[in-house]
Amino acid sequence: MITKTPHIITEKGIEYQLGELKDNLIKYDFDKILNYLNVKGKLLFGDSFKIYNEDEVILYKLCIYFIQDSEACKKQNIDVDKGILLTGPVGCGKTSLMKLLRHIVPHHKSYKIIPCRNTVFSFNHLGYKTIEDYGNDKFYCFDDLGVEPSGRHYGKDCNVMGEILLSRYDLFLKSKIKTHCTTNLNAQELEIRYGNRVRSRMRQLFNLIAFDKESKDKRI
């Protein structure tokens, strides 16, 4: 359903205004977005959720991307047409942020979060139909890229996520269909895992947004 006030989001009867609407354009306020994310995060993940000051640089980049602020994105070398590859250490909050950020733009086409290990389990059961099924016009965020097991169906091995990324790359070229991913691996590790061909296409598919490698584990 299209809302006439996409800059105002209601949670449990309380309205959160993320910016000002003028001439069908929203001028977002980053502090108001952070306030809403803090509220929504607690609703999604429990009262222990909090926005960490050290993550605000990452959050700013993600927010300007999701609200499609092309001017601000250009200054940060972010291409609004590409997807997001969010990298960082285990437990730094990548998955939570990708689950959370989509809620600030309820008027935009959303994406489904798919654990990469689930795609392999599906492949092992259904075979190449799994890869075909992800070659559609839906938006996905593949979670925990690079730590999924290898696929095997009727005795044949397959690098399932590598094949899916190649399919998603073709979709991107043809229709600008976006794909997002989270990963604990760095660029070199991704190339070892998926090969140079996939890594090369990932550069064209994704904007790389990276947590500091010293980011603490927030799940401890």
Rosetta silent file (secondary structure, phi, psi, omega in degrees, C-alpha in Angstrom):
SEQUENCE: MITKTPHIITEKGIEYQLGELKDNLIKYDFDKILNYLNVKGKLLFGDSFKIYNEDEVILYKLCIYFIQDSEACKKQNIDVDKGILLTGPVGCGKTSLMKLLRHIVPHHKSYKIIPCRNTVFSFNHLGYKTIEDYGNDKFYCFDDLGVEPSGRHYGKDCNVMGEILLSRYDLFLKSKIKTHCTTNLNAQELEIRYGNRVRSRMRQLFNLIAFDKESKDKRI
SCORE:     score description
SCORE:     0.000 S_00000001
   1 L     0.000  130.901  179.707    0.000    0.000    0.000 S_00000001
   2 L   -81.964  127.424  179.602    1.347    3.433   -0.975 S_00000001
   3 L  -100.565  146.806  178.756    1.348    5.888    1.911 S_00000001
   4 L   -82.601  -11.247 -179.538    1.016    9.640    1.549 S_00000001
   5 L  -128.952   66.001 -176.953    3.346   10.165    4.504 S_00000001
   6 L   -66.748  -15.141  179.468    6.301    7.803    3.965 S_00000001
   7 L   -85.637   -4.009  178.641    8.465   10.036    6.192 S_00000001
   8 E  -118.466  120.044 -177.724    6.235    9.305    9.197 S_00000001
   9 E  -117.150  132.468 -178.704    6.317    5.779   10.622 S_00000001
  10 E  -103.689  128.144  176.121    3.989    4.588   13.357 S_00000001
  11 E  -128.361  117.856  179.178    5.122    2.018   15.893 S_00000001
  12 L    52.321   43.473  175.498    2.718    0.923   18.646 S_00000001
  13 L    82.551   -1.722 -179.777    0.599    4.028   18.194 S_00000001
  14 E  -107.826  131.901  179.805    3.547    6.463   18.314 S_00000001
  15 E   -90.509  136.583  176.537    4.526    8.456   15.222 S_00000001
  16 E  -120.919  115.367 -178.657    8.186    8.901   14.301 S_00000001
  17 E   -95.044  117.920 -174.248    8.881   11.617   11.756 S_00000001
  18 L   -90.592   -6.468 -179.525   12.114   10.942    9.894 S_00000001
  19 E   175.336 -162.155 -179.869   12.185   14.217    7.979 S_00000001
  20 E  -115.966  137.569  178.070   10.108   16.797    6.131 S_00000001
  21 E  -100.220  122.188 -179.948    8.032   16.148    3.020 S_00000001
  22 E  -144.350  126.023  179.396    8.059   18.940    0.453 S_00000001
  23 L    53.460   43.834  178.615    7.086   18.769   -3.229 S_00000001
  24 L    64.328   15.439  174.930    6.974   14.952   -3.054 S_00000001
  25 E  -119.543  139.762  178.660   10.566   14.848   -1.802 S_00000001
  26 E  -100.367  125.891  171.795   11.607   13.856    1.704 S_00000001
  27 E   -98.557  102.560 -173.555   14.398   15.776    3.387 S_00000001
  28 E   -78.075  151.830  176.470   15.566   13.260    5.956 S_00000001
  29 L  -114.262  115.493 -173.869   17.068   14.116    9.345 S_00000001
  30 H   -60.218  -40.333 -179.878   19.823   11.655   10.315 S_00000001
  31 H   -63.693  -37.275  178.528   19.339   12.170   14.067 S_00000001
  32 H   -70.093  -35.323  175.632   15.625   11.431   13.728 S_00000001
  33 H   -63.330  -44.844  179.269   16.415    8.302   11.709 S_00000001
  34 H   -60.504  -40.855  178.851   18.811    7.135   14.445 S_00000001
  35 H   -61.684  -44.719  178.756   16.146    7.714   17.072 S_00000001
  36 H   -65.233  -42.204 -179.618   13.657    5.641   15.087 S_00000001
  37 H   -61.259  -36.372  177.811   16.211    2.881   14.439 S_00000001
  38 H   -63.800  -42.962  178.872   16.868    2.646   18.162 S_00000001
  39 H   -66.671  -49.587 -177.720   13.142    2.241   18.831 S_00000001
  40 H   -64.522  -37.110  178.516   12.573   -0.214   15.979 S_00000001
  41 H   -60.581  -41.150  178.324   15.679   -2.180   16.940 S_00000001
  42 H   -66.450  -36.554  178.234   14.332   -2.768   20.438 S_00000001
  43 H   -67.484  -37.091 -177.759   11.008   -3.911   18.979 S_00000001
  44 H   -81.215  -40.782 -168.612   12.733   -6.334   16.609 S_00000001
  45 H  -117.302   -3.061  179.391   15.617   -7.611   18.720 S_00000001
  46 L   105.984  166.592 -173.615   14.704   -6.872   22.354 S_00000001
  47 L   -65.889  -16.736 -179.740   15.427   -4.188   24.934 S_00000001
  48 L   -77.384  -11.222 -179.841   19.163   -4.907   24.918 S_00000001
  49 L   -66.473  140.611  174.326   19.456   -3.477   21.397 S_00000001
  50 L  -151.941  154.795  172.554   21.224   -0.119   21.119 S_00000001
  51 L   -87.258  123.463 -179.107   22.819    2.095   18.512 S_00000001
  52 L   -90.370  137.174 -179.092   26.545    2.334   19.234 S_00000001
  53 H   -55.970  -38.540 -176.551   28.308    5.657   18.724 S_00000001
  54 H   -69.830  -12.538  179.669   31.194    3.936   16.952 S_00000001
  55 H   -95.865    0.034 -172.811   28.774    2.558   14.342 S_00000001
  56 H   -67.232  -28.891  177.092   27.318    5.919   13.321 S_00000001
  57 H   -65.792  -45.138  176.571   29.682    6.342   10.348 S_00000001
  58 H   -62.201  -45.386 -178.907   28.534    2.966    8.978 S_00000001
  59 H   -62.195  -38.769  178.568   24.921    3.815    9.768 S_00000001
  60 H   -60.565  -46.683 -179.850   25.192    7.145    7.975 S_00000001
  61 H   -62.061  -42.750  179.628   26.435    5.434    4.800 S_00000001
  62 H   -66.247  -40.338 -178.860   23.699    2.811    4.990 S_00000001
  63 H   -64.936  -46.552 -178.382   21.008    5.416    5.670 S_00000001
  64 H   -66.213  -28.622  175.837   21.917    7.684    2.755 S_00000001
  65 H   -68.891  -49.556 -174.660   21.967    4.598    0.542 S_00000001
  66 H   -68.947  -31.209  177.178   18.564    3.344    1.647 S_00000001
  67 L   -85.231   -1.686  176.715   16.901    6.759    1.402 S_00000001
  68 L    60.289   44.979  174.525   18.551    7.093   -2.036 S_00000001
  69 L   -82.716   89.967 -171.543   20.221   10.437   -1.313 S_00000001
  70 H   -63.195  -34.001 -179.522   22.237   10.456   -4.537 S_00000001
  71 H   -66.380  -49.269 -179.866   24.138   13.648   -3.676 S_00000001
  72 H   -66.284  -37.347  179.427   25.321   12.401   -0.286 S_00000001
  73 H   -63.788  -40.248  179.976   26.045    8.955   -1.741 S_00000001
  74 H   -59.841  -39.621  178.823   28.222   10.443   -4.460 S_00000001
  75 H   -65.295  -26.692 -179.464   30.365   12.145   -1.800 S_00000001
  76 L   -98.989    9.907 -177.918   30.823    8.763   -0.129 S_00000001
  77 L    57.963   40.587  177.223   31.549    6.945   -3.432 S_00000001
  78 L  -109.580  128.970  178.750   28.328    4.950   -3.107 S_00000001
  79 L   -94.132  115.011 -175.259   26.430    3.990   -6.255 S_00000001
  80 L   -66.725  -15.810 -179.637   22.676    4.067   -5.526 S_00000001
  81 L   -85.089  -20.952 -179.784   22.034    1.563   -8.339 S_00000001
  82 L   -85.902  169.692  172.982   24.245   -1.157   -6.875 S_00000001
  83 E   -86.277 -173.436 -179.819   23.550   -3.386   -3.877 S_00000001
  84 E  -113.033  131.847  166.954   25.346   -3.409   -0.530 S_00000001
  85 E  -110.996  105.111 -175.842   28.115   -5.774    0.550 S_00000001
  86 E   -99.228  115.786 -175.675   28.336   -5.224    4.308 S_00000001
  87 E  -115.971  156.645  177.561   31.496   -6.700    5.806 S_00000001
  88 L   163.565  169.086 -178.279   32.872   -6.919    9.307 S_00000001
  89 L   -63.490  163.778  177.019   33.891   -9.242   12.149 S_00000001
  90 L   -56.858  131.797  173.237   31.585  -11.808   13.699 S_00000001
  91 L    82.260    6.533 -176.568   28.944  -10.228   15.928 S_00000001
  92 L   -78.897  -11.164  175.292   29.496   -6.605   14.880 S_00000001
  93 L   110.969   15.155 -176.292   25.828   -6.212   13.902 S_00000001
  94 H   -60.427  -51.327 -176.222   25.762   -6.658   10.124 S_00000001
  95 H   -64.835  -42.705  179.632   22.692   -8.861    9.950 S_00000001
  96 H   -59.543  -42.777 -178.935   20.760   -6.795   12.489 S_00000001
  97 H   -66.768  -39.082  179.392   21.406   -3.595   10.540 S_00000001
  98 H   -70.024  -30.122  173.656   20.306   -5.136    7.243 S_00000001
  99 H   -70.948  -32.374 -172.810   17.129   -6.398    8.927 S_00000001
 100 H   -85.031  -44.069 -170.229   16.583   -2.972   10.467 S_00000001
 101 H   -62.969  -29.858 -178.197   17.457   -0.434    7.765 S_00000001
 102 H   -63.667  -18.101 -177.355   14.779   -1.564    5.323 S_00000001
 103 H   -78.059  -13.831 -179.160   12.136   -0.266    7.759 S_00000001
 104 H   -80.230  -11.780  179.758   13.083    3.406    7.273 S_00000001
 105 L  -128.239   67.288 -176.857   11.801    3.296    3.679 S_00000001
 106 L   -63.737  -15.694 -179.725    8.472    1.432    3.824 S_00000001
 107 L   -88.664   -2.808  178.065    7.541    2.984    0.471 S_00000001
 108 L   -99.541  156.946  175.941   10.490    1.311   -1.311 S_00000001
 109 L   -63.531  126.724 -176.302   10.669   -2.243   -2.609 S_00000001
 110 L   -91.476  179.144 -179.708   12.045   -4.360    0.221 S_00000001
 111 L  -131.066  154.074  177.712   14.299   -7.414    0.199 S_00000001
 112 E   -97.834  136.734  179.063   14.143  -10.809    1.841 S_00000001
 113 E   -91.779  123.729 -175.366   17.057  -11.909    4.017 S_00000001
 114 E  -120.714  114.725  173.192   18.276  -15.399    3.112 S_00000001
 115 E   -61.404  130.951 -176.842   20.955  -17.209    5.177 S_00000001
 116 H   -60.158  -34.839  179.430   23.508  -18.531    2.685 S_00000001
 117 H   -62.361  -30.725  178.775   23.621  -21.897    4.435 S_00000001
 118 H   -67.877  -33.300  178.638   19.892  -22.264    3.710 S_00000001
 119 H   -66.257  -35.880  178.724   20.507  -21.879   -0.015 S_00000001
 120 H   -69.822  -43.222  177.861   22.987  -24.753    0.146 S_00000001
 121 H   -59.711  -39.274  178.076   20.596  -26.962    2.120 S_00000001
 122 H   -64.846  -43.577  178.562   17.954  -26.194   -0.502 S_00000001
 123 H   -60.869  -44.304 -178.747   20.379  -27.039   -3.330 S_00000001
 124 H   -59.673  -29.771 -179.091   21.314  -30.321   -1.688 S_00000001
 125 H   -89.345  -43.203 -171.065   17.623  -31.223   -1.629 S_00000001
 126 H  -107.501  -14.096 -179.036   16.306  -29.684   -4.869 S_00000001
 127 L    77.831 -149.749 -170.371   19.396  -29.294   -7.037 S_00000001
 128 L   -68.084  -10.822  173.907   19.826  -26.552   -9.643 S_00000001
 129 H   -58.807  -33.723  178.684   16.204  -25.448   -9.269 S_00000001
 130 H   -59.803  -45.876 -179.778   17.421  -23.555   -6.168 S_00000001
 131 H   -65.552  -41.299  177.772   19.828  -21.485   -8.251 S_00000001
 132 H   -61.783  -39.847 -177.004   17.145  -20.866  -10.862 S_00000001
 133 H   -63.588  -29.340  178.962   14.682  -19.777   -8.168 S_00000001
 134 L   -88.407   -2.207  176.914   17.005  -16.971   -7.030 S_00000001
 135 L   -91.138   46.387 -177.622   17.474  -15.739  -10.578 S_00000001
 136 L  -116.800 -173.210 -173.778   14.244  -13.745  -10.401 S_00000001
 137 L   -92.399   16.518  175.793   13.305  -10.086  -10.065 S_00000001
 138 L   -84.285  156.418  175.780   13.007  -10.120   -6.277 S_00000001
 139 L   -93.171  135.400  179.069   15.471   -8.295   -4.038 S_00000001
 140 E  -130.364  152.256  165.768   17.512  -10.449   -1.656 S_00000001
 141 E  -119.823  112.499  179.865   20.074   -9.980    1.067 S_00000001
 142 E   -88.331  119.708 -170.727   22.209  -13.108    1.346 S_00000001
 143 E   -97.015  137.296  178.252   23.427  -13.373    4.919 S_00000001
 144 E    64.736   49.712  177.730   26.787  -14.773    6.047 S_00000001
 145 E   -64.994  132.838  172.401   28.297  -15.139    2.593 S_00000001
 146 L   103.102  -13.243 -179.904   31.391  -17.317    2.479 S_00000001
 147 L  -111.838    3.944  177.284   30.882  -19.556    5.504 S_00000001
 148 L   -72.931  151.830  177.407   28.209  -21.774    3.958 S_00000001
 149 L   -70.792  167.722  174.976   29.150  -25.404    3.204 S_00000001
 150 L   -73.304  147.814  178.668   29.714  -26.644   -0.338 S_00000001
 151 E   -85.818  150.036  177.368   26.653  -27.881   -2.185 S_00000001
 152 E  -150.666  121.359 -178.363   26.276  -31.472   -3.323 S_00000001
 153 E  -134.500  119.705 -177.426   23.368  -32.913   -5.271 S_00000001
 154 L    50.698   45.434  174.421   23.328  -36.458   -6.637 S_00000001
 155 L    82.151   -3.779  179.903   27.080  -36.710   -6.280 S_00000001
 156 E  -103.162  128.498  178.571   27.854  -33.429   -8.039 S_00000001
 157 E   -82.335  149.967  179.303   29.578  -30.629   -6.113 S_00000001
 158 E  -151.240  133.852  171.231   28.530  -27.009   -6.618 S_00000001
 159 L   -82.896   86.971 -167.341   29.651  -23.658   -5.272 S_00000001
 160 H   -59.321  -50.989 -177.276   26.028  -22.662   -4.773 S_00000001
 161 H   -67.864  -31.819  174.953   26.416  -19.043   -3.735 S_00000001
 162 H   -60.775  -44.202  179.264   28.988  -18.451   -6.457 S_00000001
 163 H   -67.285  -39.166  178.849   26.472  -19.621   -9.053 S_00000001
 164 H   -65.005  -40.704  179.047   23.679  -17.550   -7.498 S_00000001
 165 H   -64.189  -37.023  176.415   25.860  -14.429   -7.530 S_00000001
 166 H   -63.798  -41.044  177.161   26.612  -14.974  -11.215 S_00000001
 167 H   -64.034  -42.052 -179.316   22.855  -15.216  -11.886 S_00000001
 168 H   -67.593  -31.900  176.334   22.200  -12.087   -9.839 S_00000001
 169 H   -64.039  -44.600  178.045   24.929  -10.270  -11.774 S_00000001
 170 H   -60.938  -40.416  177.506   23.186  -11.067  -15.058 S_00000001
 171 H   -62.971  -40.524 -179.933   19.919   -9.775  -13.582 S_00000001
 172 H   -62.776  -44.463  179.624   21.638   -6.583  -12.469 S_00000001
 173 H   -63.367  -38.867 -174.475   23.006   -5.925  -15.940 S_00000001
 174 H   -80.380  -42.492 -169.403   19.646   -6.605  -17.562 S_00000001
 175 H  -133.557    6.812 -178.573   17.189   -5.034  -15.122 S_00000001
 176 L    58.585   32.159  176.509   19.149   -3.306  -12.306 S_00000001
 177 L   -74.844  125.718 -173.041   17.761   -5.863   -9.848 S_00000001
 178 L   -86.468  149.252  173.564   19.617   -5.318   -6.583 S_00000001
 179 E  -132.607  137.470  174.239   21.331   -7.891   -4.410 S_00000001
 180 E  -118.431  156.855  175.506   22.754   -7.323   -0.929 S_00000001
 181 E  -146.080  152.667  165.461   25.091   -9.523    1.124 S_00000001
 182 E  -117.646  148.719  179.882   26.689   -9.635    4.550 S_00000001
 183 E  -156.236  150.815  172.351   29.993  -11.391    5.118 S_00000001
 184 L   -91.139   -8.510 -172.963   32.759  -11.871    7.667 S_00000001
 185 L   -89.801  151.320  173.712   35.305  -12.379    4.879 S_00000001
 186 L   -90.098  178.617 -174.289   37.589   -9.788    3.302 S_00000001
 187 H   -59.184  -42.812 -178.653   38.092   -9.336   -0.437 S_00000001
 188 H   -64.753  -41.609  179.932   41.008  -11.775   -0.650 S_00000001
 189 H   -66.448  -37.019  177.425   39.111  -14.455    1.277 S_00000001
 190 H   -64.692  -38.141  179.613   36.053  -13.990   -0.950 S_00000001
 191 H   -67.174  -39.310  177.041   38.215  -14.451   -4.042 S_00000001
 192 H   -63.447  -40.019 -175.927   39.691  -17.670   -2.635 S_00000001
 193 H   -72.165  -38.015 -171.331   36.184  -18.916   -1.781 S_00000001
 194 H  -118.574  -10.699  179.547   34.465  -18.020   -5.062 S_00000001
 195 H    91.567  161.945 -175.048   37.209  -17.406   -7.607 S_00000001
 196 H   -65.065  -35.317 -177.770   38.305  -14.367   -9.564 S_00000001
 197 H   -62.421  -47.464  179.086   35.345  -14.448  -11.972 S_00000001
 198 H   -67.822  -43.252 -178.892   32.756  -14.110   -9.197 S_00000001
 199 H   -59.872  -40.435  178.498   34.875  -11.617   -7.259 S_00000001
 200 H   -60.795  -42.485  179.925   35.170   -9.431  -10.372 S_00000001
 201 H   -71.451  -30.387  177.051   31.393   -9.377  -10.793 S_00000001
 202 H   -62.534  -33.886  178.118   30.907   -8.639   -7.103 S_00000001
 203 H   -61.923  -33.197 -179.988   32.805   -5.390   -7.606 S_00000001
 204 H   -85.942  -24.477 -179.096   30.151   -4.370  -10.127 S_00000001
 205 H   -79.304  -34.258 -165.253   27.234   -5.723   -8.101 S_00000001
 206 E  -123.967  149.694  158.745   28.020   -4.153   -4.745 S_00000001
 207 E   -89.345  128.212  178.199   28.999   -1.068   -2.834 S_00000001
 208 E   -86.776  120.335  173.436   31.468   -2.229   -0.188 S_00000001
 209 E  -123.239  121.054 -168.789   30.644   -0.884    3.275 S_00000001
 210 E  -123.638  131.213  167.497   32.965   -2.239    5.958 S_00000001
 211 L   -69.026  154.882  172.822   32.994   -2.219    9.730 S_00000001
 212 L   -61.684  140.026 -177.141   36.389   -1.681   11.316 S_00000001
 213 L   -64.675  -15.704  177.384   38.150   -5.021   11.697 S_00000001
 214 L   -94.816    7.033 -179.934   38.490   -4.265   15.426 S_00000001
 215 L   -56.799  136.603 -175.126   34.715   -3.816   15.893 S_00000001
 216 L   -78.676  158.225  176.990   33.633   -5.578   19.061 S_00000001
 217 L   -79.065  111.303 -175.971   31.289   -8.542   19.255 S_00000001
 218 L   -80.024   -6.125 -179.271   27.983   -7.040   20.415 S_00000001
 219 L   -89.202   -6.683 -179.975   26.520  -10.447   21.165 S_00000001
 220 L   -79.236    0.000    0.000   28.853  -11.034   24.121 S_00000001
